[in-house]
XYZ file of C-alpha atoms in Angstrom:
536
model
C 17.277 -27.973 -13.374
C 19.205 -27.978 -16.982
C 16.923 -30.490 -18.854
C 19.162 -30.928 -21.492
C 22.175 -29.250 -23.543
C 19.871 -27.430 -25.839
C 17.334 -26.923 -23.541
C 16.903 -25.614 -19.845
C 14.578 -24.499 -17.563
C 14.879 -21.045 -15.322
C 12.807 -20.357 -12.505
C 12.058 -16.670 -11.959
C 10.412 -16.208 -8.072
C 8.793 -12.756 -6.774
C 7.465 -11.741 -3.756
C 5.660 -8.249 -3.345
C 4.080 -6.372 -1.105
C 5.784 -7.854 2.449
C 5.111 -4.305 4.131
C 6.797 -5.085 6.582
C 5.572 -8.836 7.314
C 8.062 -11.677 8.256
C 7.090 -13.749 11.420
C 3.546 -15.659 10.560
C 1.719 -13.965 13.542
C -0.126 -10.779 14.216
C 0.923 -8.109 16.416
C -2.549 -6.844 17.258
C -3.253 -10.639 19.561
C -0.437 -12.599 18.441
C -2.643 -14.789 16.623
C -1.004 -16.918 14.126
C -1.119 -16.480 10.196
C -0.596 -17.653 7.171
C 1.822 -14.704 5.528
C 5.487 -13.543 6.048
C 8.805 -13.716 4.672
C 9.556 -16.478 7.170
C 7.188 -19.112 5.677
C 7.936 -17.871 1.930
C 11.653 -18.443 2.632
C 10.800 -22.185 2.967
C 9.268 -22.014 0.127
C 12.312 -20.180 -2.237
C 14.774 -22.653 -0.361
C 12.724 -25.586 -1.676
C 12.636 -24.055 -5.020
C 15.990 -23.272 -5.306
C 17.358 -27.062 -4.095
C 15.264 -28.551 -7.533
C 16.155 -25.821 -9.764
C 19.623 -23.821 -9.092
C 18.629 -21.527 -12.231
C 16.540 -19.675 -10.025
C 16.230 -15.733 -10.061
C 14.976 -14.202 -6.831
C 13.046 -10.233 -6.664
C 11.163 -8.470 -4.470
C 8.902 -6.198 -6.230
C 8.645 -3.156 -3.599
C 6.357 -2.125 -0.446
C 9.003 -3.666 1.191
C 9.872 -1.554 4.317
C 6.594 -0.386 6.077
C 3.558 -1.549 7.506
C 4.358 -4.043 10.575
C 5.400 -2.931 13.983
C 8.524 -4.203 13.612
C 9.299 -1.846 10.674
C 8.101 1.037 12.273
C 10.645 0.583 15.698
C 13.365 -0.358 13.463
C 12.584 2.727 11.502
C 11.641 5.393 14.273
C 13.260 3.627 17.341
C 15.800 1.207 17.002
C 18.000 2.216 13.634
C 21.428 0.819 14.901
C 21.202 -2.291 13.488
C 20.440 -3.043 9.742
C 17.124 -3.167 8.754
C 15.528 -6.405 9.667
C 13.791 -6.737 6.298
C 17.554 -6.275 4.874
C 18.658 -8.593 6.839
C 16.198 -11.316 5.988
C 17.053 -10.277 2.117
C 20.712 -11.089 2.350
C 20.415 -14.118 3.799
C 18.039 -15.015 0.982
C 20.398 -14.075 -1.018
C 17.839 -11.726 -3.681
C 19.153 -10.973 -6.717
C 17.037 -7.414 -6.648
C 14.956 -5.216 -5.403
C 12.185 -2.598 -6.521
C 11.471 0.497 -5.267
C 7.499 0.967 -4.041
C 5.652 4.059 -3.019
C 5.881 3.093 0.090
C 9.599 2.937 0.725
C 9.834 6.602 0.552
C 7.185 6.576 3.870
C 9.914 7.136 6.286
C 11.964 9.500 4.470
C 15.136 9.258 2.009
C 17.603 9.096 4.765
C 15.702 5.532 5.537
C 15.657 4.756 2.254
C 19.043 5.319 1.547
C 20.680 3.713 4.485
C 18.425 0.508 3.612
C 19.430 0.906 0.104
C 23.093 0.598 1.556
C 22.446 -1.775 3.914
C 21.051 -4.562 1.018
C 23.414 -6.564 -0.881
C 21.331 -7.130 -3.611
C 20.699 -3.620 -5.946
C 17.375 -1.864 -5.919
C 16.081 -0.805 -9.256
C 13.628 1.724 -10.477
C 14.473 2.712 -13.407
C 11.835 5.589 -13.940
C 12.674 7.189 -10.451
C 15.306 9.820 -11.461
C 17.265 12.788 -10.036
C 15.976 16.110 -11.672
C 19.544 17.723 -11.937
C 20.519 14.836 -13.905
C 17.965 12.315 -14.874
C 19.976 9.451 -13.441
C 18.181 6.705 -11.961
C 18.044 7.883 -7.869
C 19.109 4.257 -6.015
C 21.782 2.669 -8.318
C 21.204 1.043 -11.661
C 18.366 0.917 -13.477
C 18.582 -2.485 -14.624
C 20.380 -5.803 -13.219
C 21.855 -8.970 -15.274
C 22.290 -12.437 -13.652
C 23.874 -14.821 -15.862
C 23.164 -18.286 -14.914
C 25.273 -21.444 -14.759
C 24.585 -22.486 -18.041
C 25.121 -18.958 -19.664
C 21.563 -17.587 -19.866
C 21.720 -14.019 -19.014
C 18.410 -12.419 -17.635
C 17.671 -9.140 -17.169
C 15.645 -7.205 -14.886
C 14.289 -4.008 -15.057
C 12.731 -1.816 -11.763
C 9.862 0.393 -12.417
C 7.566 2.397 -9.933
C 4.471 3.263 -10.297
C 4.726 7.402 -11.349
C 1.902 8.582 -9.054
C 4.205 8.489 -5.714
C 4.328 12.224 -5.533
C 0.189 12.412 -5.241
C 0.713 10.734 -2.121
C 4.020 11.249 -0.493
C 5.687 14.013 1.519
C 7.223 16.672 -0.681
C 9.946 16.361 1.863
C 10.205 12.883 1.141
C 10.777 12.729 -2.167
C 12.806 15.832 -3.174
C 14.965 16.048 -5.864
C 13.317 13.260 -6.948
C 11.544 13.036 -10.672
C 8.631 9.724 -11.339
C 8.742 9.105 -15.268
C 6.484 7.259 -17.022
C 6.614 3.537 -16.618
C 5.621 3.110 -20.035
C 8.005 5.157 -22.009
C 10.842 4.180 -19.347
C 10.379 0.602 -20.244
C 10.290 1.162 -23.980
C 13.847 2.438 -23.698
C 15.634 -0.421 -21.057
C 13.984 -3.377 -22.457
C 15.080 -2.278 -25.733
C 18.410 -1.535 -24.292
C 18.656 -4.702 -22.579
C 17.944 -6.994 -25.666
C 19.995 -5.110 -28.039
C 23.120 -3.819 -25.883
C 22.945 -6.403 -23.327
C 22.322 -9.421 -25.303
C 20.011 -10.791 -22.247
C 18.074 -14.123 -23.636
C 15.123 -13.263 -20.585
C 13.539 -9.623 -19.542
C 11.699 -9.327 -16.977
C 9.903 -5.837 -16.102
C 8.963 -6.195 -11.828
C 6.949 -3.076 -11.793
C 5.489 -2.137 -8.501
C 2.412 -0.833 -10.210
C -0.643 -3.006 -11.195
C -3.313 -2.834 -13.496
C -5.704 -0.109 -14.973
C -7.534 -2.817 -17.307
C -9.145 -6.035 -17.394
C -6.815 -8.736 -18.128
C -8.897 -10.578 -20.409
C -11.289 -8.112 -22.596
C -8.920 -5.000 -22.000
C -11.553 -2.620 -20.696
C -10.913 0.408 -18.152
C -10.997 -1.038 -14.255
C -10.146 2.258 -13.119
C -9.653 6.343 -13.628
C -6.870 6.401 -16.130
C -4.305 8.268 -13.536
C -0.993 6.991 -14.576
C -1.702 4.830 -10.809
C -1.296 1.851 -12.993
C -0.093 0.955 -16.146
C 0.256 -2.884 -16.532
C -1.738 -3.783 -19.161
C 0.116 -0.973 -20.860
C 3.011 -2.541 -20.478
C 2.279 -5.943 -21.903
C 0.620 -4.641 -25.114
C 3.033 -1.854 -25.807
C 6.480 -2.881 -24.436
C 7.608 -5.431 -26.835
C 10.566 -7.621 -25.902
C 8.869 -8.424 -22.305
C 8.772 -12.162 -21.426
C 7.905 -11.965 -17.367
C 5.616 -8.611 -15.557
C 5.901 -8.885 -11.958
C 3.243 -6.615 -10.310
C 2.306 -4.907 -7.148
C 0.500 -2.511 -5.543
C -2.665 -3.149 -5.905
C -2.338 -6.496 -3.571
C -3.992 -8.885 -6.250
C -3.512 -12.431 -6.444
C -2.565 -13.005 -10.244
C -0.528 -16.005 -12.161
C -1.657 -15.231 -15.987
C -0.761 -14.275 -19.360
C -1.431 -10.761 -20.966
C -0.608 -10.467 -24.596
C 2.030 -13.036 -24.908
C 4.019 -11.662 -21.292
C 3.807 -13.945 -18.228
C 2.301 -11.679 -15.535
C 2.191 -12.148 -11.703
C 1.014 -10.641 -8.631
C 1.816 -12.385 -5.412
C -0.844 -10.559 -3.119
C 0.312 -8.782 0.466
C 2.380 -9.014 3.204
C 3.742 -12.922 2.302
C 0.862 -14.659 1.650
C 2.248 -16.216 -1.853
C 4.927 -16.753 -3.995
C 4.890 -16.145 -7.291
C 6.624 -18.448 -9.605
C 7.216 -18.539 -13.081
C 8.895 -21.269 -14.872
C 10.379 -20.751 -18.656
C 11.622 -23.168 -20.662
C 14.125 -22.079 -23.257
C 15.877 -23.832 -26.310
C 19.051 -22.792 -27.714
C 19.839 -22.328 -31.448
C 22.261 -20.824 -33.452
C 20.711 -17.521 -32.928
C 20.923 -18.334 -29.123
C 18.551 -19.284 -26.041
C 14.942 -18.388 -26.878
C 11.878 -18.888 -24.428
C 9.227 -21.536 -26.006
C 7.455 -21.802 -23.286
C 6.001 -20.207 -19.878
C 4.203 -21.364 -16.378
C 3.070 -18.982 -13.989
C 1.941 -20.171 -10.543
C 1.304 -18.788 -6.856
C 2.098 -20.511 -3.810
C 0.378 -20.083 -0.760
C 2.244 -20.382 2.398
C -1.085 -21.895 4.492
C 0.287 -25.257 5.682
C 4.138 -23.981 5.360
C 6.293 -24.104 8.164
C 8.538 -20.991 8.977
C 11.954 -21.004 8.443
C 13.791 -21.615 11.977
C 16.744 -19.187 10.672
C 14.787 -16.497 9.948
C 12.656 -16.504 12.735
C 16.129 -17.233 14.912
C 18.071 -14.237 12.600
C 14.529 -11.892 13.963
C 14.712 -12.915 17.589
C 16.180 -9.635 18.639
C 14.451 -7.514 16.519
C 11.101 -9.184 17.317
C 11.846 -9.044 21.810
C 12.453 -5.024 21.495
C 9.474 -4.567 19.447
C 7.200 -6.892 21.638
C 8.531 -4.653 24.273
C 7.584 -1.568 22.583
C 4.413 -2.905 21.781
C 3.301 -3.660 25.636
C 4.145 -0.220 26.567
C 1.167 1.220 28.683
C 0.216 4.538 27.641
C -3.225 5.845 29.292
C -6.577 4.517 30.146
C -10.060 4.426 28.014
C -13.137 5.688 30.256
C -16.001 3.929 27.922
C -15.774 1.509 25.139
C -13.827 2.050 21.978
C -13.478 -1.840 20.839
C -14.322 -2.399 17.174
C -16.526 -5.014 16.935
C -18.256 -4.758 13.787
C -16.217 -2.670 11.364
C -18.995 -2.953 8.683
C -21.797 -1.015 11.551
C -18.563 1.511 12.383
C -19.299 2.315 9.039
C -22.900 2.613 8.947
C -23.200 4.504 12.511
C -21.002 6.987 14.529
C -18.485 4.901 16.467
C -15.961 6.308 19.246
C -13.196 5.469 18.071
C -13.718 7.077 14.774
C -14.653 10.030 16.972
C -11.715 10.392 19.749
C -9.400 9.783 15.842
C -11.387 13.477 14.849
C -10.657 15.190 18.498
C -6.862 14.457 17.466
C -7.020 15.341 14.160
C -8.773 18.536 15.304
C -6.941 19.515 18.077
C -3.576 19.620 16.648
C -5.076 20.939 13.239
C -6.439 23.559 15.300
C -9.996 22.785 13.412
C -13.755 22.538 13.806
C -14.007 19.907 11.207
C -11.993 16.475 10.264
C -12.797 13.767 7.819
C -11.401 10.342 8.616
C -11.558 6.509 7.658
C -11.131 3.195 9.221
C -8.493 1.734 8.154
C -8.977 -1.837 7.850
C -11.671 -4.469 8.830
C -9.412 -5.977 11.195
C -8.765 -2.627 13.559
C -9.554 -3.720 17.187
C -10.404 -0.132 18.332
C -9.122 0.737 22.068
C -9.525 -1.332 25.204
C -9.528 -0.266 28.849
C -5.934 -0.027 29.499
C -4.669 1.518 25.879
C -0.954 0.452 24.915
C 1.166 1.244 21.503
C -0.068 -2.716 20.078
C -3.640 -0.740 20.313
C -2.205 2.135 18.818
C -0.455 1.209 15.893
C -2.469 -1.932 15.465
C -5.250 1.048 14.394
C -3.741 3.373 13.124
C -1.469 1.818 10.450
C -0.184 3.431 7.698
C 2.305 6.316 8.867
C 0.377 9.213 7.529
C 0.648 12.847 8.786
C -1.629 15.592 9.824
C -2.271 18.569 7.086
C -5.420 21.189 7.716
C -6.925 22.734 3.833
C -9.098 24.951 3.180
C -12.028 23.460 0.538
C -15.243 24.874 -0.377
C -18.519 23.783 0.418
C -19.164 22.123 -3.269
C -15.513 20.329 -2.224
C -17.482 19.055 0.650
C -20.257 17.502 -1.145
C -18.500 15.966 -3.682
C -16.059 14.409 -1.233
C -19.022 13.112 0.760
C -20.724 12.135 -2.777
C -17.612 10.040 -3.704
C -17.450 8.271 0.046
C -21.117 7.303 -0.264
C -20.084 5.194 -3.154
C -18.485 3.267 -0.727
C -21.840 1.561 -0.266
C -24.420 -0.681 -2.179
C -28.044 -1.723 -1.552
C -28.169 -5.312 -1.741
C -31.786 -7.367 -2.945
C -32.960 -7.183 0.294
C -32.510 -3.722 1.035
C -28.958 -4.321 3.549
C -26.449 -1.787 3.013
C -23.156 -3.368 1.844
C -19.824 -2.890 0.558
C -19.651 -1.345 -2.884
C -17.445 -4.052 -5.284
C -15.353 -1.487 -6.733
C -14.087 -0.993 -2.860
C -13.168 -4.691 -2.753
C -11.645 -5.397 -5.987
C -9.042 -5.489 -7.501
C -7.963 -3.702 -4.458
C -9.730 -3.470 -1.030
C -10.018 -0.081 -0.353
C -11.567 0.389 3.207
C -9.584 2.949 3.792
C -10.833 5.489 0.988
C -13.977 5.697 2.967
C -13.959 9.046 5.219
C -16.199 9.904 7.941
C -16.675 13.519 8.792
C -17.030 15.143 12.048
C -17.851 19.039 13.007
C -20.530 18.987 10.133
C -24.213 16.819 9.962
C -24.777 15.217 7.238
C -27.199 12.455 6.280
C -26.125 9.455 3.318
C -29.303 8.230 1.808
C -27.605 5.122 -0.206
C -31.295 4.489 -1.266
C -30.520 7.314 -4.227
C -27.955 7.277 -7.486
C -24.255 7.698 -6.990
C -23.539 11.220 -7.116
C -27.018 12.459 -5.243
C -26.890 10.337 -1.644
C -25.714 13.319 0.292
C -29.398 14.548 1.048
C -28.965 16.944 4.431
C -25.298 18.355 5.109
C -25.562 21.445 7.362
C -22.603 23.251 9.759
C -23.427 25.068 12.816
C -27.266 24.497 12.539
C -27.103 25.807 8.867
C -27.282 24.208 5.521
C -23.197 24.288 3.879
C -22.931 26.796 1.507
C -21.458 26.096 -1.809
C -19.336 28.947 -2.396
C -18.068 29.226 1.277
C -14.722 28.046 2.814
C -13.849 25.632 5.342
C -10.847 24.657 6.803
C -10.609 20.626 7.381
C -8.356 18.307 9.093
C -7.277 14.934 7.085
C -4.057 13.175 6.798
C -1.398 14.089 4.037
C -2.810 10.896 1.567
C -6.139 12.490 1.572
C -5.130 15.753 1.313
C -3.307 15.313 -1.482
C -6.131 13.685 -3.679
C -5.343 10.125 -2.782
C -8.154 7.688 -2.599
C -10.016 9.153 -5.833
C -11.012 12.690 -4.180
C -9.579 15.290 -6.931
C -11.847 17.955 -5.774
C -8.668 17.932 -2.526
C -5.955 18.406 -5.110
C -3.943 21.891 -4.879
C -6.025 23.389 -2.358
C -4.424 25.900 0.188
C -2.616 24.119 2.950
C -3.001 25.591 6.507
C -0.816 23.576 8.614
C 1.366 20.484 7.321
C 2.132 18.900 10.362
C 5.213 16.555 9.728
C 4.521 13.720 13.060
C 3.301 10.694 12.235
C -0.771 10.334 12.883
C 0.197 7.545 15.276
C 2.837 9.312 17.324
C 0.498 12.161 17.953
C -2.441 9.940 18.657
C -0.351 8.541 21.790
C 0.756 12.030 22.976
C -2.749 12.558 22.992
C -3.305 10.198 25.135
C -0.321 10.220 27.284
C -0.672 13.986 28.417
C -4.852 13.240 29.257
C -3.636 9.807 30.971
C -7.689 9.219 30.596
C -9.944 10.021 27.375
C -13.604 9.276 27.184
C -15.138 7.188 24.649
C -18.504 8.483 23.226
C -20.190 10.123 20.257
C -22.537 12.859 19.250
C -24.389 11.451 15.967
C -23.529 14.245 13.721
C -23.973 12.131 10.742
C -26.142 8.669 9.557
C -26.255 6.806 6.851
C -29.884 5.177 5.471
C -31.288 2.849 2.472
C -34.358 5.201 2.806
C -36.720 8.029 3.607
C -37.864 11.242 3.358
C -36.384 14.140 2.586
C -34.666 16.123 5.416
C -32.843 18.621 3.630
C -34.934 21.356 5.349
C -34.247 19.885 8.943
C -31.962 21.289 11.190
């Protein structure tokens, strides 16, 4: 909406984090909810009719994490991608590279990048033979009706390669964010003449917003606060990664953070007044909308209607039988005490690891476990992230502290009930970057200081030794140090299997036809008692 010749409004909108997420129910019960590009497309279209000075990004994670990414992905790749799809209608003006859009490879990648008519950016993700930006440009412009150019710059958060497939990313180099930006924002107010920048880094932050102190290990993971106190020349930071829910201002720089998988949009509103020196920004709004309440766009949900009836079909696909009970219940107690699912996840790991021992995690609070008549929706409703197998050898001491840095995981609350560590809820929930560990016993006394809670951890009847080897199965993310476990980094790879967890969980299945559900309480976790180091 121009309020006047001299003066003018521009609307900058940002979602983040869709992994994968556009029709507003759930694939593990069809339950309805409030998230997915379909109800956020009401909401831009809305937008957009009161203000046509609108700007439109998606800030990365964008291709995996929903059933119906993973068919179109690893079943059904005829068609564009549906995400895509949704995209072009919506007519984005850009898109940013995540971590996870290298997941399913760079031919995906690629083809998706080819299949979008909007460019992605990442300006920091560069070939090594030439140091050119890998996807296209690193930088887009959008000049608006009444002449106000705005520029946007991609970034990625550099730590993809602790995580990813070295397969996945070759050729491939992750610059700083920091020093990247330095150089396009610069570049983009002095060469381009833009009169708004806006950084959308998919990357969040390492510090607290308000007095600036450390949130987190200072890995490079996350450098927005960086960003707003050293880049100057920024006016908007759209943010990712970490799945936070943020509309503020950090050091002059309107900063957002639209949370996961559609639940907001993120809207920033600047008002600019034009001089003889040009359009400058006096003022800036940042808000997030929530779609609860919002209806769904009929288009898009019409536009997914094919995509949506194969994968509903893949979903329902019988694929064995459970002989027990494997149903999460209470994902908290799954935790606390050996569960079956948890184990049957270690007799995969270990039988195509070819190990004695696996460490593992539950994934998410909302995991329904297996039922009686097991189908893919059980499967990949688990099992969600599309993580592979790898078997390394660690030592004993690697052992302990991996099983020290777990039991931080927990908390002792007044009344003596274990609960959920807060730096495994926020910024971030982390549920996931708790591992369980089968083929060893081990006891977690959360009663003692961080760092001393592992207080009985034997193998075979006998106590670990320090110095010894042992060769473990995880999934590549682990392996590689993800999660906060360093004491995984470089160590001697085995095996590196290259099939997806979840495919190799229903082969599993589907040549037994019938696996048992039980456990054999290997390991416990207590807010007391005596010392049982010297028990076998």
């Amino acid at each position: 909406m121009n309020i006047g010749h001299n003066s003018c409004k521009v609307t900058i909108l940002a979602t983040s984090d869709l992994h994968g997420a556009v029709m507003p129910w759930s694939y593990a019960d069809h339950s309805l909810q409030h998230s997915g590009l379909a109800k956020l497309a009401t909401l831009i279209h809305s937008i957009r009719s009161s203000n046509p000075t609108t700007v439109l990004i998606d800030n990365g994670d964008l291709i995996q994490g929903t059933p119906l990414s993973y068919v179109h992905a690893r079943i059904e790749r005829e068609s564009i991608h549906p995400l895509v799809k949704c995209m072009n209608v919506l007519q984005y003006d850009a898109g940013v590279i995540g971590n996870h859009e290298f997941n399913y490879g760079l031919d995906v990648l690629k083809e998706v990048v080819k299949q979008s008519s909007f460019p992605w950016l990442s300006a920091n993700t560069v070939n090594k033979k030439d140091n050119r930006p890998s996807f296209g440009p690193p930088y887009f412009v959008k000049t608006l009706a009444n002449g106000i150019r705005v520029g946007i710059v991609g970034l990625t958060t550099q730590y993809v390669p602790h995580w990813e497939l070295p397969s996945h990313i070759e050729g491939l180099e992750f610059k700083d964010a920091v020093a990247t930006a330095h150089y396009w924002v610069q570049y983009l107010r002095e060469q381009e003449q833009v009169d708004i920048v806006v950084a959308s880094y998919h990357g969040g932050f390492e510090r607290d917003m308000v007095t600036g102190e450390m949130t987190e290990e200072d890995t490079g993971e996350n450098q927005g606060y960086q960003l707003c106190k050293q880049v100057k020349g920024i006016d908007v930071l759209i943010t990712g990664h970490q799945h936070r829910k943020i509309a503020a201002e950090v050091h002059g720089v309107a900063v957002v953070q639209p949370g996961v998988q559609g639940s907001h949009l993120a809207q920033i509103d600047l008002e600019l007044e034009r001089s003889s020196e040009g359009w400058r920004v006096v003022d800036k709004r940042t808000e997030l909308l929530g779609v609860e309440g919002v209806c769904a766009d009929l288009d898009i949900i019409e536009l997914m209607r094919p995509y949506e009836i194969k994968t509903q079909r893949w979903l329902d696909k019988p694929i064995g039988t459970l002989n027990g009970d494997m149903r999460i219940l209470d994902a908290m107690q799954a935790r606390i005490e050996e569960h079956p699912f948890i184990e049957f996840i270690h007799a995969v790991q270990m039988h195509y690891g070819g190990t004695r021992i696996s460490c593992t995690s539950l994934f998410d609070n909302n995991s329904p476990g297996f039922s009686t008549n097991i189908t893919m929706r059980e499967v990949v409703s688990n099992y969600i992230y599309p993580n592979t197998l790898r078997v390394i050898r660690i030592t004993g001491q690697n052992m302990k502290d991996a099983l020290e840095q777990s039991a931080r995981y927990f908390k002792l609350a007044d009344d003596g009930e274990i609960t959920v560590n807060d730096s495994f809820l926020y910024p971030k929930s982390q549920h996931y970057n708790y591992d369980m560990w089968e083929g060893i016993e081990y006891e977690l006394n959360i009663s003692k200081p961080e760092g001393q809670r592992v207080t009985r951890l034997y193998v075979d009847g006998a106590p670990v030794q320090m110095e010894a080897h042992y060769d473990v199965a995880m999934n590549n993310y682990r392996a590689g140090g993800g999660g906060s476990y360093p004491m995984f980094v470089n160590k001697p790879i085995l095996k590196d299997i290259p099939t997806e967890m979840a495919e190799l969980i229903v082969t599993y299945i589907m040549e037994r036809g019938t696996i048992e559900g039980g456990v054999n309480h290997n390991w416990c976790v207590v807010n007391k008692g005596v010392d049982t180091t010297d028990r076998a």
